[in-house]
């Protein structure tokens, strides 16, 4: 197809934001604005801008130490002692109220982050155990159930989290109960520490069951082109995993992440 006859890409309704075509976890296509750069930094501080876009809230992670970790609609930094996010770059959730529940109208980096962030912020958005109506920029709307998640995927950087277990190859090769209990115990301690960082108590009897290991291969480094091996360990826990477990694209340095859902 010649450039002259090629269909034009859809434009953002605001004219200056790229539109990300992505597929939500339900398999339905939806276009979501991919907010970046100065807009991301400015919109959290500017209530007039939020109101002009018809938004009631914005949550995003700061790019560096000069920006608050989480900023709400009024530009107020949320208490860092209660929010200790480990995201590497700012996924954004913008929402507005629509009757009984929020309507998400924008998210980055994509629909998967939308699902994960909504699950994690279900308590803050007061939508726990309810449905959230998702509104894409193309006007498509569908519901997303916000029930509790029993399963989680734990993305591990082998040089950081598995150093005491030597390496994942040795763990997979032996698959002995001792190695399994060691890793499950480390994950339990990690979850307890996450709750402690929030000033909360997950309660007694926190358990983690290792379901399977999945090799992810190599991924680019956060601070440069250097690649490092990253592995996924699929687990089941009897407690709800908080947002500080680390959501979104990319892993945190030496910390790994937990993906809800």
XYZ file of N, CA and C in Angstrom:
783
model
N 0.846 -1.187 0.000
C 0.000 0.000 0.000
C 0.886 1.243 0.000
N 0.595 2.138 -0.915
C 1.414 3.345 -1.002
C 1.113 4.271 0.159
N 2.100 5.133 0.520
C 1.856 6.078 1.612
C 0.643 6.959 1.384
N 0.354 7.254 0.121
C -0.777 8.120 -0.174
C -2.102 7.454 0.184
N -2.173 6.126 -0.010
C -3.426 5.417 0.225
C -3.497 4.763 1.601
N -2.419 4.882 2.368
C -2.401 4.225 3.671
C -3.379 4.915 4.620
N -4.167 4.166 5.362
C -5.116 4.788 6.312
C -4.376 5.617 7.353
N -4.975 6.732 7.723
C -4.368 7.610 8.719
C -4.560 7.036 10.115
N -3.558 7.237 10.966
C -3.659 6.770 12.342
C -4.662 7.623 13.100
N -5.373 7.026 14.051
C -6.335 7.819 14.822
C -5.634 8.885 15.644
N -6.244 10.035 15.760
C -5.672 11.134 16.515
C -6.250 11.173 17.917
N -5.441 11.655 18.834
C -5.915 11.854 20.193
C -6.972 12.939 20.210
N -7.960 12.837 21.083
C -8.999 13.873 21.148
C -8.455 15.226 21.588
N -7.306 15.224 22.255
C -6.730 16.497 22.672
C -5.712 17.018 21.675
N -5.398 16.231 20.663
C -4.572 16.718 19.590
C -3.079 16.613 19.813
N -2.638 16.427 21.072
C -1.204 16.439 21.310
C -0.724 15.196 22.048
N -1.593 14.227 22.270
C -1.181 13.010 22.937
C -1.287 11.843 21.968
N -0.253 10.997 21.907
C -0.374 9.810 21.069
C -1.430 8.877 21.620
N -2.051 8.141 20.750
C -3.074 7.183 21.155
C -2.487 5.790 21.063
N -2.608 5.044 22.125
C -2.060 3.699 22.185
C -3.157 2.695 21.900
N -2.976 1.913 20.871
C -3.918 0.844 20.542
C -3.496 -0.408 21.284
N -4.320 -0.910 22.162
C -3.936 -2.058 22.950
C -5.156 -2.928 23.215
N -4.918 -4.124 23.687
C -5.970 -5.069 23.987
C -6.042 -5.266 25.484
N -7.211 -5.112 26.056
C -7.376 -5.265 27.493
C -7.373 -6.743 27.835
N -7.293 -7.033 29.129
C -7.143 -8.423 29.544
C -8.356 -9.264 29.202
N -9.498 -8.630 28.952
C -10.676 -9.373 28.523
C -10.642 -9.675 27.030
N -9.625 -9.160 26.339
C -9.495 -9.411 24.921
C -10.210 -8.398 24.049
N -10.799 -7.372 24.646
C -11.526 -6.389 23.855
C -10.598 -5.236 23.512
N -10.555 -4.823 22.265
C -9.669 -3.732 21.891
C -10.175 -2.405 22.437
N -9.267 -1.577 22.878
C -9.631 -0.262 23.379
C -8.447 0.671 23.200
N -8.720 1.906 22.868
C -7.674 2.900 22.715
C -7.587 3.724 23.989
N -6.384 3.812 24.533
C -6.165 4.555 25.764
C -5.047 5.560 25.529
N -5.243 6.764 26.034
C -4.219 7.781 25.859
C -2.974 7.398 26.634
N -1.822 7.582 26.023
C -0.547 7.273 26.654
C 0.089 8.599 27.069
N -0.131 8.979 28.313
C 0.366 10.251 28.795
C 1.859 10.159 29.048
N 2.607 11.190 28.681
C 4.052 11.173 28.849
C 4.557 12.541 29.281
N 5.822 12.526 29.714
C 6.604 13.742 29.860
C 5.963 14.830 30.681
N 5.991 16.031 30.135
C 5.553 17.200 30.881
C 4.076 17.117 31.252
N 3.280 16.509 30.415
C 1.858 16.388 30.730
C 1.672 15.554 31.986
N 2.432 14.461 32.078
C 2.340 13.604 33.256
C 2.707 14.387 34.506
N 3.782 15.173 34.428
C 4.241 15.906 35.596
C 3.321 17.074 35.921
N 2.721 17.654 34.908
C 1.930 18.866 35.123
C 0.506 18.562 35.574
N -0.060 17.491 35.040
C -1.477 17.274 35.260
C -1.775 16.932 36.724
N -0.833 16.305 37.407
C -1.066 15.984 38.802
C -1.057 17.201 39.700
N -0.435 18.287 39.263
C -0.361 19.497 40.068
C -1.442 20.503 39.703
N -2.077 20.310 38.581
C -2.963 21.335 38.058
C -4.407 20.883 38.119
N -5.127 21.338 39.151
C -6.545 21.017 39.222
C -7.332 21.626 38.057
N -7.055 22.880 37.639
C -7.782 23.417 36.483
C -7.628 22.566 35.230
N -6.424 22.038 35.020
C -6.229 21.201 33.845
C -7.021 19.903 33.970
N -7.002 19.332 35.169
C -7.793 18.135 35.391
C -9.264 18.395 35.128
N -9.755 19.507 35.673
C -11.168 19.827 35.504
C -11.498 20.096 34.045
N -10.573 20.727 33.327
C -10.832 21.008 31.917
C -10.922 19.732 31.097
N -10.251 18.674 31.570
C -10.319 17.387 30.897
C -11.459 16.524 31.422
N -12.211 17.067 32.402
C -13.315 16.322 32.974
C -12.855 15.206 33.883
N -11.671 15.366 34.498
C -11.118 14.321 35.341
C -11.250 14.703 36.806
N -11.501 13.714 37.635
C -11.592 13.931 39.070
C -10.366 13.437 39.810
N -9.499 12.715 39.148
C -8.350 12.187 39.863
C -7.224 11.816 38.932
N -6.022 11.826 39.468
C -4.850 11.383 38.732
C -3.872 10.779 39.723
N -3.335 9.650 39.389
C -2.323 8.995 40.201
C -1.148 8.658 39.295
N 0.033 9.076 39.682
C 1.180 8.692 38.885
C 2.421 8.676 39.747
N 3.402 7.973 39.257
C 4.661 7.834 39.974
C 5.653 8.833 39.409
N 6.358 9.575 40.295
C 7.302 10.580 39.857
C 8.480 9.989 39.105
N 9.046 10.792 38.216
C 10.172 10.308 37.421
C 11.455 10.233 38.233
N 11.631 11.104 39.193
C 12.880 11.111 39.947
C 12.611 11.675 41.337
N 13.665 11.927 42.075
C 13.521 12.357 43.457
C 12.954 13.762 43.580
N 12.908 14.513 42.493
C 12.395 15.878 42.548
C 10.879 15.938 42.480
N 10.247 14.806 42.276
C 8.794 14.776 42.166
C 8.226 13.857 43.238
N 7.035 14.151 43.719
C 6.402 13.273 44.715
C 6.216 11.880 44.147
N 6.206 10.916 45.028
C 6.056 9.531 44.586
C 4.669 9.285 43.998
N 3.654 9.729 44.738
C 2.303 9.618 44.207
C 1.613 10.967 44.387
N 0.940 11.438 43.373
C 0.263 12.725 43.416
C -1.204 12.502 43.099
N -2.083 13.122 43.912
C -3.506 12.924 43.653
C -4.045 14.087 42.829
N -5.351 14.152 42.682
C -5.949 15.121 41.774
C -5.631 16.556 42.157
N -5.527 16.829 43.440
C -5.263 18.192 43.873
C -3.802 18.557 43.912
N -2.928 17.663 43.451
C -1.514 17.951 43.473
C -0.873 17.724 44.823
N -1.604 17.103 45.748
C -1.053 16.848 47.074
C -0.291 15.522 47.061
N 0.903 15.544 47.572
C 1.687 14.314 47.637
C 1.096 13.392 48.698
N 0.823 12.171 48.326
C 0.318 11.187 49.268
C 1.447 10.777 50.200
N 1.110 10.535 51.447
C 2.084 10.221 52.490
C 3.038 9.118 52.018
N 4.312 9.467 51.929
C 5.284 8.511 51.426
C 5.448 7.324 52.366
N 5.174 7.524 53.644
C 5.304 6.421 54.592
C 4.236 5.353 54.347
N 3.134 5.745 53.751
C 2.065 4.787 53.472
C 2.128 4.267 52.046
N 2.803 5.001 51.178
C 2.938 4.574 49.796
C 4.423 4.479 49.472
N 4.901 3.286 49.248
C 6.309 3.097 48.931
C 6.393 2.365 47.592
N 5.974 3.018 46.515
C 5.950 2.346 45.218
C 7.362 2.077 44.710
N 7.496 1.026 43.930
C 8.795 0.666 43.397
C 8.763 0.647 41.869
N 7.851 1.397 41.288
C 7.770 1.464 39.840
C 8.930 2.284 39.294
N 9.385 1.912 38.118
C 10.547 2.570 37.552
C 10.209 3.800 36.728
N 9.041 3.848 36.157
C 8.654 5.018 35.381
C 7.154 5.166 35.497
N 6.637 6.334 35.183
C 5.274 6.645 35.643
C 4.138 6.052 34.820
N 3.600 4.916 35.219
C 2.291 4.570 34.690
C 1.260 5.515 35.291
N 0.257 5.862 34.554
C -0.693 6.887 34.980
C -2.104 6.332 34.919
N -2.870 6.632 35.928
C -4.296 6.333 35.900
C -5.045 7.635 36.108
N -5.861 8.020 35.150
C -6.743 9.177 35.287
C -8.170 8.655 35.330
N -8.929 9.160 36.252
C -10.283 8.659 36.380
C -11.231 9.816 36.675
N -12.484 9.614 36.370
C -13.521 10.560 36.744
C -14.693 9.758 37.288
N -15.474 10.386 38.131
C -16.596 9.673 38.729
C -17.766 9.633 37.754
N -18.469 8.549 37.789
C -19.625 8.354 36.922
C -20.676 7.620 37.738
N -21.457 8.384 38.474
C -22.449 7.766 39.330
C -21.812 7.163 40.565
N -21.821 5.854 40.650
C -21.391 5.166 41.852
C -19.913 4.815 41.876
N -19.234 4.869 40.736
C -17.861 4.385 40.720
C -17.020 5.189 39.738
N -15.690 5.135 39.899
C -14.809 5.876 38.985
C -14.829 5.285 37.581
N -14.574 6.133 36.626
C -14.398 5.709 35.243
C -12.982 6.078 34.843
N -12.187 5.111 34.493
C -10.818 5.374 34.084
C -10.821 5.836 32.629
N -10.208 6.983 32.388
C -10.208 7.523 31.035
C -8.822 7.571 30.432
N -7.808 7.236 31.170
C -6.476 7.223 30.595
C -5.530 6.433 31.465
N -4.582 5.755 30.841
C -3.600 4.998 31.600
C -2.362 4.781 30.736
N -1.236 4.701 31.331
C -0.016 4.296 30.658
C 0.698 3.323 31.559
N 1.437 2.388 31.041
C 1.799 2.245 29.642
C 0.778 1.510 28.791
N -0.274 0.964 29.383
C -1.234 0.256 28.559
C -2.320 -0.358 29.396
N -3.131 -1.161 28.746
C -4.306 -1.708 29.407
C -3.939 -2.697 30.501
N -2.831 -3.420 30.348
C -2.441 -4.354 31.395
C -2.139 -3.595 32.692
N -1.428 -2.466 32.562
C -1.158 -1.648 33.743
C -2.452 -1.115 34.340
N -3.426 -0.823 33.496
C -4.723 -0.365 33.985
C -5.355 -1.422 34.884
N -5.363 -2.660 34.434
C -5.939 -3.732 35.238
C -5.198 -3.866 36.567
N -3.871 -3.871 36.524
C -3.085 -4.093 37.730
C -3.225 -2.937 38.703
N -3.172 -1.713 38.184
C -3.273 -0.560 39.070
C -4.657 -0.456 39.692
N -5.670 -0.764 38.918
C -7.019 -0.717 39.472
C -7.191 -1.755 40.569
N -6.644 -2.941 40.359
C -6.732 -3.957 41.395
C -6.039 -3.491 42.669
N -4.907 -2.817 42.500
C -4.146 -2.381 43.659
C -4.771 -1.181 44.342
N -5.397 -0.306 43.572
C -5.996 0.885 44.147
C -7.483 0.707 44.419
N -7.936 -0.541 44.383
C -9.367 -0.785 44.594
C -9.824 -0.226 45.931
N -8.983 -0.347 46.951
C -9.365 0.153 48.273
C -9.397 1.679 48.276
N -8.346 2.308 47.699
C -8.300 3.760 47.677
C -9.431 4.368 46.856
N -9.782 3.711 45.756
C -10.848 4.213 44.894
C -12.225 3.755 45.348
N -12.260 2.993 46.430
C -13.509 2.507 46.999
C -14.316 1.692 45.992
N -13.621 0.844 45.267
C -14.296 -0.008 44.292
C -14.021 -1.480 44.571
N -13.517 -1.782 45.770
C -13.190 -3.160 46.098
C -14.448 -4.013 46.062
N -14.363 -5.120 45.339
C -15.496 -6.020 45.242
C -16.602 -5.526 44.330
N -16.336 -4.454 43.551
C -17.365 -3.917 42.652
C -16.830 -3.918 41.228
N -17.642 -3.445 40.316
C -17.233 -3.318 38.927
C -16.799 -1.877 38.648
N -15.781 -1.737 37.842
C -15.332 -0.422 37.396
C -15.588 -0.321 35.907
N -16.158 0.791 35.509
C -16.439 1.013 34.099
C -15.218 1.653 33.445
N -14.682 0.994 32.436
C -13.502 1.481 31.742
C -13.957 2.219 30.481
N -13.479 3.443 30.326
C -13.863 4.265 29.180
C -12.619 4.604 28.383
N -12.511 4.078 27.181
C -11.401 4.410 26.305
C -11.643 5.739 25.617
N -10.560 6.273 25.031
C -10.694 7.571 24.355
C -11.601 7.485 23.136
N -11.795 6.281 22.599
C -12.700 6.141 21.473
C -14.147 5.995 21.909
N -14.414 6.132 23.220
C -15.775 6.085 23.720
C -16.262 4.706 24.090
N -15.452 3.674 23.822
C -15.882 2.330 24.174
C -15.851 2.148 25.688
N -16.826 1.480 26.203
C -16.953 1.303 27.641
C -17.214 -0.183 27.948
N -16.543 -0.697 28.959
C -16.826 -2.042 29.422
C -16.467 -2.118 30.901
N -16.963 -3.138 31.558
C -16.798 -3.270 32.996
C -15.645 -4.192 33.351
N -15.015 -3.884 34.461
C -13.898 -4.672 34.956
C -14.187 -5.064 36.399
N -14.323 -6.344 36.710
C -14.576 -6.741 38.098
C -13.353 -6.501 38.962
N -13.567 -5.964 40.150
C -12.485 -5.630 41.064
C -12.494 -6.537 42.285
N -12.612 -7.821 42.075
C -12.606 -8.751 43.192
C -11.196 -9.026 43.679
N -11.060 -9.696 44.819
C -9.722 -10.016 45.331
C -9.019 -11.024 44.439
N -7.705 -10.938 44.394
C -6.904 -11.842 43.568
C -6.160 -12.818 44.464
N -6.313 -14.090 44.206
C -5.622 -15.108 44.987
C -4.259 -15.437 44.398
N -4.151 -15.354 43.079
C -2.902 -15.695 42.418
C -2.080 -14.454 42.162
N -0.788 -14.648 42.061
C 0.105 -13.545 41.721
C 1.298 -14.108 40.978
N 1.881 -13.286 40.144
C 3.128 -13.642 39.488
C 4.230 -12.802 40.115
N 5.284 -13.454 40.489
C 6.388 -12.758 41.134
C 7.556 -12.716 40.147
N 7.875 -11.537 39.676
C 8.949 -11.378 38.719
C 10.241 -11.132 39.481
N 11.192 -12.003 39.295
C 12.403 -11.984 40.104
C 13.624 -11.690 39.247
N 14.499 -10.856 39.769
C 15.810 -10.680 39.177
C 16.764 -11.615 39.901
N 17.345 -12.534 39.150
C 18.069 -13.625 39.802
C 19.237 -13.121 40.636
N 19.889 -12.053 40.197
C 21.067 -11.599 40.946
C 20.672 -10.969 42.268
N 19.417 -10.571 42.422
C 19.009 -9.862 43.631
C 18.297 -10.787 44.604
N 17.185 -11.339 44.166
C 16.313 -12.027 45.115
C 16.712 -13.474 45.335
N 17.368 -14.084 44.366
C 17.671 -15.499 44.486
C 19.133 -15.746 44.850
N 19.852 -14.744 45.303
C 21.270 -14.944 45.572
C 21.491 -15.969 46.679
N 20.593 -16.031 47.671
C 20.759 -17.012 48.732
C 20.417 -18.414 48.248
N 19.605 -18.528 47.227
C 19.279 -19.821 46.644
C 20.245 -20.179 45.521
N 21.370 -19.460 45.452
C 22.426 -19.653 44.462
C 21.973 -19.226 43.081
N 21.142 -19.963 42.439
C 20.618 -19.564 41.138
C 19.398 -20.400 40.816
N 18.600 -19.883 39.879
C 17.348 -20.561 39.559
C 17.595 -21.895 38.867
N 18.701 -21.996 38.119
C 18.998 -23.256 37.454
C 19.186 -24.371 38.480
N 19.933 -24.084 39.547
C 20.145 -25.100 40.574
C 18.833 -25.445 41.265
N 18.007 -24.425 41.489
C 16.714 -24.676 42.131
C 15.843 -25.579 41.267
N 15.790 -25.283 39.956
C 14.958 -26.079 39.071
C 15.523 -27.479 38.883
N 16.842 -27.589 38.915
C 17.460 -28.895 38.688
C 17.198 -29.840 39.851
N 17.275 -29.322 41.060
C 17.067 -30.173 42.228
C 15.593 -30.318 42.554
N 14.874 -29.165 42.588
C 13.449 -29.143 42.908
C 13.185 -29.901 44.204
N 14.104 -29.804 45.141
C 13.941 -30.467 46.422
C 13.087 -29.608 47.347
N 12.475 -30.233 48.312
C 11.589 -29.509 49.213
C 12.342 -28.445 49.991
N 13.610 -28.688 50.268
C 14.377 -27.695 51.005
C 14.503 -26.398 50.236
N 14.826 -26.467 48.944
C 14.932 -25.274 48.113
C 13.571 -24.610 47.955
N 12.543 -25.413 47.789
C 11.201 -24.861 47.634
C 10.781 -24.105 48.892
N 11.010 -24.720 50.045
C 10.647 -24.053 51.300
C 11.463 -22.794 51.516
N 12.720 -22.805 51.075
C 13.558 -21.622 51.222
C 12.976 -20.457 50.429
N 12.625 -20.727 49.173
C 12.095 -19.655 48.339
C 10.735 -19.189 48.844
N 9.878 -20.133 49.234
C 8.562 -19.750 49.746
C 8.698 -18.951 51.037
N 9.656 -19.319 51.881
C 9.877 -18.562 53.103
C 10.358 -17.152 52.829
N 11.218 -16.999 51.809
C 11.695 -15.666 51.451
C 10.535 -14.810 50.941
N 9.635 -15.412 50.185
C 8.488 -14.668 49.665
C 7.543 -14.269 50.796
N 7.328 -15.150 51.760
C 6.496 -14.807 52.910
C 7.096 -13.628 53.662
N 8.404 -13.675 53.926
C 9.063 -12.569 54.623
C 8.950 -11.275 53.831
N 9.030 -11.404 52.507
C 8.940 -10.224 51.656
C 7.557 -9.585 51.756
N 6.515 -10.389 51.736
C 5.153 -9.871 51.844
C 4.930 -9.224 53.201
N 5.424 -9.855 54.267
C 5.292 -9.280 55.603
C 6.001 -7.931 55.674
N 7.190 -7.837 55.065
C 7.926 -6.571 55.055
C 7.159 -5.500 54.281
N 6.481 -5.903 53.197
C 5.698 -4.939 52.423
C 4.580 -4.350 53.276
N 3.889 -5.200 54.006
C 2.823 -4.708 54.868
C 3.383 -3.827 55.976
N 4.545 -4.205 56.518
C 5.159 -3.395 57.573
C 5.517 -2.012 57.055
N 5.964 -1.919 55.794
C 6.298 -0.618 55.224
C 5.069 0.263 55.077
N 3.891 -0.352 55.047
C 2.635 0.384 54.974
C 2.066 0.673 56.357
N 2.739 0.189 57.383
C 2.205 0.344 58.725
C 1.029 -0.564 58.978
N 0.935 -1.658 58.242
C -0.179 -2.580 58.379
C 0.333 -3.966 58.765
N -0.589 -4.802 59.180
C -0.267 -6.159 59.593
C -1.101 -7.129 58.761
N -0.461 -7.988 57.978
C -1.244 -8.933 57.169
C -1.940 -10.003 57.989
N -1.612 -10.046 59.292
C -2.218 -11.057 60.138
C -1.361 -12.306 60.222
N -1.709 -13.193 61.142
C -0.906 -14.405 61.317
C -1.138 -15.409 60.204
N -0.179 -16.280 60.039
C -0.352 -17.395 59.117
C -0.259 -17.041 57.659
N 0.584 -16.060 57.292
C 0.779 -15.741 55.878
C 1.450 -16.931 55.196
N 0.890 -17.359 54.088
C 1.442 -18.516 53.389
C 1.631 -18.191 51.914
N 2.642 -18.809 51.340
C 2.928 -18.695 49.916
C 3.197 -20.099 49.391
N 2.553 -20.450 48.297
C 2.766 -21.745 47.667
C 3.336 -21.524 46.271
N 4.485 -22.108 46.021
C 5.094 -21.996 44.702
C 4.360 -22.917 43.731
N 3.832 -22.342 42.662
C 3.071 -23.128 41.690
C 3.957 -23.623 40.555
N 4.768 -22.712 40.005
C 5.623 -23.093 38.895
C 6.652 -21.995 38.663
N 7.676 -22.321 37.942
C 8.658 -21.330 37.530
C 8.614 -21.214 36.017
N 8.717 -19.998 35.538
C 8.669 -19.723 34.103
C 9.875 -18.874 33.753
N 10.664 -19.319 32.820
C 11.835 -18.553 32.436
C 11.434 -17.420 31.490
N 11.834 -16.222 31.829
C 11.497 -15.056 31.028
C 12.592 -14.699 30.031
N 13.790 -15.219 30.206
C 14.880 -14.858 29.317
C 15.537 -13.556 29.727
N 16.083 -12.841 28.748
C 16.811 -11.615 29.046
C 15.950 -10.395 28.729
N 16.146 -9.354 29.539
C 15.452 -8.087 29.311
C 16.451 -6.951 29.436
N 16.227 -5.843 28.724
C 17.157 -4.715 28.817
C 17.235 -4.178 30.233
N 18.399 -3.649 30.565
C 18.575 -3.042 31.870
C 17.799 -1.751 31.993
N 17.487 -1.365 33.224
C 16.714 -0.149 33.464
C 17.507 1.088 33.090
N 18.792 1.099 33.442
C 19.610 2.287 33.245
C 20.501 2.204 32.023
N 20.298 1.284 31.171
C 21.139 1.182 29.997
C 20.809 -0.035 29.169
N 21.600 -0.275 28.136
C 21.303 -1.375 27.217
C 21.714 -2.748 27.742
N 22.417 -2.804 28.871
C 22.878 -4.088 29.385
C 21.693 -4.989 29.729
N 21.783 -6.226 29.281
C 20.704 -7.162 29.545
C 20.980 -7.952 30.816
N 19.921 -8.407 31.460
C 20.057 -9.266 32.625
C 18.950 -10.319 32.575
N 19.228 -11.437 33.175
C 18.249 -12.513 33.184
C 17.140 -12.204 34.183
N 15.922 -12.430 33.762
C 14.763 -12.205 34.613
C 13.898 -13.459 34.561
N 13.411 -13.865 35.721
C 12.601 -15.072 35.796
C 11.274 -14.768 36.484
N 10.275 -15.520 36.128
C 8.971 -15.407 36.765
C 8.720 -16.644 37.615
N 8.310 -16.408 38.832
C 7.873 -17.487 39.714
C 6.402 -17.257 40.015
N 5.582 -18.194 39.658
C 4.141 -18.066 39.880
C 3.802 -18.627 41.251
N 3.102 -17.834 42.050
C 2.812 -18.224 43.422
C 1.331 -18.036 43.730
N 0.902 -18.620 44.840
C -0.418 -18.350 45.403
C -0.222 -17.976 46.860
N -0.870 -16.874 47.268
C -0.763 -16.422 48.644
C -2.156 -16.289 49.236
N -2.247 -16.417 50.564
C -3.541 -16.309 51.232
C -3.841 -14.889 51.680
N -3.002 -13.918 51.285
C -3.250 -12.517 51.632
C -3.286 -11.694 50.358
N -3.998 -10.577 50.430
C -4.040 -9.650 49.302
C -2.711 -8.917 49.236
N -2.080 -8.907 48.082
C -0.764 -8.302 47.937
C -0.897 -6.809 47.646
N -0.238 -5.960 48.418
C -0.400 -4.513 48.257
C 0.318 -3.985 47.032
N -0.005 -2.734 46.669
C 0.575 -2.126 45.473
C 2.083 -2.024 45.575
N 2.620 -1.918 46.796
C 4.050 -1.759 46.945
C 4.822 -2.990 46.518
N 4.107 -4.071 46.213
C 4.796 -5.237 45.678
C 5.437 -4.913 44.346
N 4.970 -3.885 43.665
C 5.608 -3.451 42.437
C 4.809 -3.839 41.216
N 4.116 -2.884 40.614
C 3.283 -3.161 39.461
C 3.848 -2.482 38.233
N 3.365 -2.885 37.090
C 3.690 -2.149 35.884
C 4.788 -2.797 35.067
N 5.293 -2.037 34.107
C 6.297 -2.542 33.186
C 7.678 -2.340 33.784
N 8.540 -3.331 33.638
C 9.891 -3.225 34.151
C 9.990 -3.657 35.597
N 11.142 -4.123 35.979
C 11.351 -4.528 37.361
C 12.089 -3.446 38.108
N 11.944 -3.452 39.402
C 12.684 -2.516 40.222
C 14.034 -3.114 40.564
N 15.003 -2.275 40.785
C 16.351 -2.749 41.032
C 16.398 -3.538 42.345
N 16.786 -4.775 42.232
C 16.992 -5.575 43.412
C 15.735 -5.864 44.211
N 14.582 -5.730 43.616
C 13.357 -5.868 44.393
C 12.370 -6.823 43.760
N 12.360 -6.921 42.449
C 11.367 -7.749 41.799
C 10.009 -7.076 41.831
N 8.990 -7.749 41.365
C 7.648 -7.172 41.389
C 6.616 -8.285 41.491
N 5.467 -7.913 41.948
C 4.333 -8.831 42.001
C 3.251 -8.279 41.086
N 2.739 -9.104 40.210
C 1.657 -8.699 39.327
C 0.383 -9.364 39.807
N -0.618 -8.569 40.118
C -1.894 -9.128 40.553
C -2.683 -9.594 39.345
N -3.519 -10.583 39.564
C -4.411 -11.001 38.499
C -4.048 -12.365 37.961
